[in-house]
Amino acid sequence: MEKNKANEEDKLFHIDKTLNKKSLKVEDRIQNRTNQFLNNQDADGLKNNRSDLNEASRKEIKNNKFAKNRNYEGNDQSETGKIKIASTENTEHTISQAQSLWEEEMTIMDYYEILKNTKFELSDFPLLQELINSDKDRNILLAVVGLGKLITLADNPPIQNVIDTDVLSQLITLVGRNDIPNIQFEALWCLTNIASGKTEHMQALVDKGIIPIFTSFLGTIQKNELGQEIFHCPHPMNIVENSTWALGNISSENSRYRAMILDEKALKLLANILKNAEPNSMMTRNCMWCIKHLLRNRPFPSIEELLYIIPILNECLKSNDKDEIIIDCAGAISYISNAGEQTINKFFELGIMNTLNLHLNSSNAKIILPLVSALGNFMTGGDEKIQTVINAGMLPRLHALLSHPNKVIVKVVCWTISNICAGTISQVSELIELGVIDKMIDLADDDDQNIQREAGWAISNATALRDPDIVSEIVKSKGIEALCYLLKSKIDICSKCILLEGIRNCLDAGQLNLINEGEDDQFALIVENCGGLDTIESFYTHEDNKLYKLSEEIIDSYFLEEVSLDEEEDTIQQFYFITIN
């Protein structure tokens, strides 16, 4: 019997409800319960809204406002959240003053410093539109700097104006101006902030073919004479960083954009950038964030790409200590762990367990959640994988996490432990010795229905081994009462079938005691005394055929008293006599 199970659908983790319908066959208890325990973000929360040290675009998710003010080096942020531009002269120029400050002997870089300290108003947009079409580089630079500042306004940024005019096309053209890096960067900066705007803004960018352009700034991978892949990225760091940020925002918008980015082979390019980036750097942070979104949801990237990136993710998890990076790396690992046996085997080859165990001691729930999810997926790989996890010392930590204040973490840990309970007798016995099964039984009375369900699966999986000693320990800890109690809850039909199977496994053990020791069937009495029998009988009229049949089998096998032949004949005669009269 296939034992390991993956988790069911719930709203928090966006799981396909059709999977549960296929799981109703109790004899195949884990089929199609595919793991999707990912970061519990809603769709609006997928875009990057991080606060950065250098140039940064920000999206304020909760109130759907945009606060993407650029933060030049040396800038300070006021209590109101607005950026104060630092200036050696402590002056702020108007656009007219900035135009008048240009001198023929001035370099573009000198003029750039002036423009960084120039204030732009929404009313300047028509002039900026005119200047961006100029044949003079200083005017173009003024236009792209001004547009970048207007687009990052917290209130009413003129993004739609950019799209509705020829400005968007000009910005896309200007990102190719590598002869003047300041113009190239500022144009790219504008496009990056548009990519963090509304859905229709992003759509306009994609329609203009922006995905291949952003991807082109990530570098190239070519094979040398020996057939080895060589990564090369000639672009400035700020260009690569902004392109990475923009691609992360676009990939988080929907699966179609994500597929378009993957088709451009961006994943391997990003993996190489991550591999070469300094630990804990802004580049590492942006790159890891983008990679996580490209790995999110199905269809997965190719198995070749996944196997290529796994060692890089493993190293990233070991070499970085900033929570933001670890959270994204843990999320990426969780997603890949759900991609099948080959990826799971690759993680185990790299010895990732020790690294996971270290980070499971984190106080940050956003780190713990995806890592426990990955563990649960790893343990769908068979008894050998489960034993590797146990040998790495994971069980005590998982046991401790069952008391975590975050209910979602407790739920995922219960699901992970339920996969261990589908392991070998020795593995389940170790759970019993640590008190994990006792905790599962306690959690059957939790006020969270999701935790109840997963705890019920764990208890039932442990009984599925039909080992007399294991079942006896579960019964002593009031496991039968827990299963019967859960039958009355509002959990799904599939899980109720699993609970019934667990009860049947216990009753089988009770029958064995009856044969071996000549005792009364104590386990059946427990089911009856705790009200479980009444609940099982109530399923006789249930609309679900599988639930009805399983209930009928339990009643017929363990609770119907045998009637002697003489008693049967007496009953028939009495009935006949009464009928005649």
Short mmCIF file of N, CA, C and O in Angstrom, two decimals, residues 5 8 23-30 33 453 456-461 463 483 487 492-505 547 550:
data_model
loop_
_atom_site.label_atom_id
_atom_site.label_comp_id
_atom_site.label_asym_id
_atom_site.label_seq_id
_atom_site.Cartn_x
_atom_site.Cartn_y
_atom_site.Cartn_z
N LYS A 5 1.39 10.55 2.28
CA LYS A 5 0.33 11.40 1.77
C LYS A 5 0.81 12.83 1.65
O LYS A 5 1.64 13.27 2.41
N GLU A 8 -4.10 18.23 1.56
CA GLU A 8 -5.29 18.54 0.79
C GLU A 8 -5.41 20.03 0.53
O GLU A 8 -4.60 20.84 0.93
N SER A 23 -9.06 11.33 -3.99
CA SER A 23 -8.44 10.73 -2.82
C SER A 23 -9.42 9.92 -1.98
O SER A 23 -9.06 9.43 -0.91
N LEU A 24 -10.66 9.79 -2.40
CA LEU A 24 -11.66 9.15 -1.56
C LEU A 24 -11.46 7.65 -1.44
O LEU A 24 -12.08 7.01 -0.61
N LYS A 25 -10.63 7.06 -2.29
CA LYS A 25 -10.35 5.65 -2.15
C LYS A 25 -9.49 5.44 -0.92
O LYS A 25 -8.32 5.76 -0.90
N VAL A 26 -10.08 4.84 0.12
CA VAL A 26 -9.36 4.72 1.38
C VAL A 26 -8.16 3.81 1.24
O VAL A 26 -7.13 4.01 1.88
N GLU A 27 -8.27 2.80 0.35
CA GLU A 27 -7.16 1.87 0.22
C GLU A 27 -5.94 2.51 -0.43
O GLU A 27 -4.87 1.94 -0.42
N ASP A 28 -6.09 3.70 -0.99
CA ASP A 28 -4.95 4.42 -1.54
C ASP A 28 -4.93 5.79 -0.89
O ASP A 28 -5.21 6.80 -1.50
N ARG A 29 -4.56 5.82 0.39
CA ARG A 29 -4.83 6.95 1.25
C ARG A 29 -4.05 8.21 0.89
O ARG A 29 -4.39 9.29 1.32
N ILE A 30 -3.06 8.12 0.11
CA ILE A 30 -2.28 9.33 -0.14
C ILE A 30 -2.35 9.82 -1.56
O ILE A 30 -1.75 10.82 -1.91
N ARG A 33 -2.90 13.76 -2.93
CA ARG A 33 -2.94 14.86 -1.95
C ARG A 33 -1.64 15.64 -2.09
O ARG A 33 -0.78 15.58 -1.27
N ARG A 453 -7.91 18.15 11.13
CA ARG A 453 -7.89 17.22 10.00
C ARG A 453 -6.52 16.55 9.85
O ARG A 453 -6.41 15.33 9.70
N GLY A 456 -5.81 14.10 12.55
CA GLY A 456 -6.56 12.87 12.31
C GLY A 456 -5.88 11.98 11.29
O GLY A 456 -5.79 10.76 11.45
N TRP A 457 -5.36 12.58 10.22
CA TRP A 457 -4.61 11.81 9.23
C TRP A 457 -3.38 11.16 9.87
O TRP A 457 -3.05 10.00 9.58
N ALA A 458 -2.68 11.88 10.72
CA ALA A 458 -1.48 11.34 11.36
C ALA A 458 -1.83 10.12 12.22
O ALA A 458 -1.16 9.08 12.14
N ILE A 459 -2.85 10.25 13.04
CA ILE A 459 -3.25 9.13 13.91
C ILE A 459 -3.66 7.93 13.07
O ILE A 459 -3.25 6.79 13.33
N SER A 460 -4.47 8.15 12.05
CA SER A 460 -4.93 7.06 11.20
C SER A 460 -3.77 6.40 10.46
O SER A 460 -3.71 5.17 10.35
N ASN A 461 -2.83 7.20 9.95
CA ASN A 461 -1.67 6.63 9.26
C ASN A 461 -0.87 5.74 10.18
O ASN A 461 -0.35 4.70 9.77
N THR A 463 -1.97 3.97 12.63
CA THR A 463 -2.68 2.69 12.84
C THR A 463 -2.62 1.81 11.61
O THR A 463 -2.81 0.59 11.70
N LEU A 483 -10.30 9.88 17.20
CA LEU A 483 -10.80 9.60 15.86
C LEU A 483 -12.32 9.70 15.81
O LEU A 483 -12.90 10.26 14.85
N LEU A 487 -14.84 12.46 13.76
CA LEU A 487 -15.90 12.04 12.84
C LEU A 487 -17.10 12.98 12.91
O LEU A 487 -17.84 13.14 11.94
N ASP A 492 -13.71 17.32 5.73
CA ASP A 492 -14.15 16.82 4.42
C ASP A 492 -14.41 15.32 4.45
O ASP A 492 -13.95 14.59 5.33
N ILE A 493 -15.15 14.83 3.45
CA ILE A 493 -15.54 13.43 3.35
C ILE A 493 -14.32 12.51 3.23
O ILE A 493 -14.26 11.45 3.84
N CYS A 494 -13.36 12.93 2.42
CA CYS A 494 -12.15 12.12 2.26
C CYS A 494 -11.49 11.85 3.61
O CYS A 494 -11.11 10.72 3.91
N SER A 495 -11.34 12.88 4.42
CA SER A 495 -10.70 12.72 5.72
C SER A 495 -11.55 11.86 6.66
O SER A 495 -11.01 11.09 7.46
N LYS A 496 -12.86 11.97 6.56
CA LYS A 496 -13.71 11.11 7.40
C LYS A 496 -13.53 9.64 7.03
O LYS A 496 -13.56 8.76 7.89
N CYS A 497 -13.34 9.37 5.74
CA CYS A 497 -13.07 8.00 5.33
C CYS A 497 -11.75 7.51 5.93
O CYS A 497 -11.64 6.36 6.37
N ILE A 498 -10.76 8.39 5.96
CA ILE A 498 -9.47 8.02 6.54
C ILE A 498 -9.62 7.77 8.04
O ILE A 498 -9.02 6.85 8.59
N LEU A 499 -10.41 8.58 8.71
CA LEU A 499 -10.67 8.37 10.15
C LEU A 499 -11.34 7.03 10.39
O LEU A 499 -10.99 6.29 11.32
N LEU A 500 -12.31 6.69 9.55
CA LEU A 500 -12.99 5.40 9.68
C LEU A 500 -12.02 4.25 9.48
O LEU A 500 -12.10 3.23 10.16
N GLU A 501 -11.10 4.41 8.55
CA GLU A 501 -10.11 3.36 8.36
C GLU A 501 -9.23 3.21 9.60
O GLU A 501 -8.86 2.10 9.98
N GLY A 502 -8.87 4.35 10.21
CA GLY A 502 -8.09 4.27 11.44
C GLY A 502 -8.84 3.55 12.54
O GLY A 502 -8.27 2.75 13.28
N ILE A 503 -10.15 3.84 12.66
CA ILE A 503 -10.97 3.15 13.67
C ILE A 503 -11.03 1.66 13.35
O ILE A 503 -10.92 0.81 14.25
N ARG A 504 -11.18 1.31 12.09
CA ARG A 504 -11.21 -0.10 11.70
C ARG A 504 -9.89 -0.80 12.02
O ARG A 504 -9.89 -1.95 12.47
N ASN A 505 -8.78 -0.11 11.82
CA ASN A 505 -7.48 -0.70 12.16
C ASN A 505 -7.39 -1.01 13.65
O ASN A 505 -6.87 -2.05 14.06
N LEU A 547 -18.38 6.63 1.94
CA LEU A 547 -18.50 6.79 3.39
C LEU A 547 -19.54 5.82 3.94
O LEU A 547 -19.33 5.18 4.98
N LEU A 550 -18.11 2.10 3.85
CA LEU A 550 -17.10 1.86 4.88
C LEU A 550 -17.75 1.76 6.26
O LEU A 550 -17.37 0.90 7.07
#
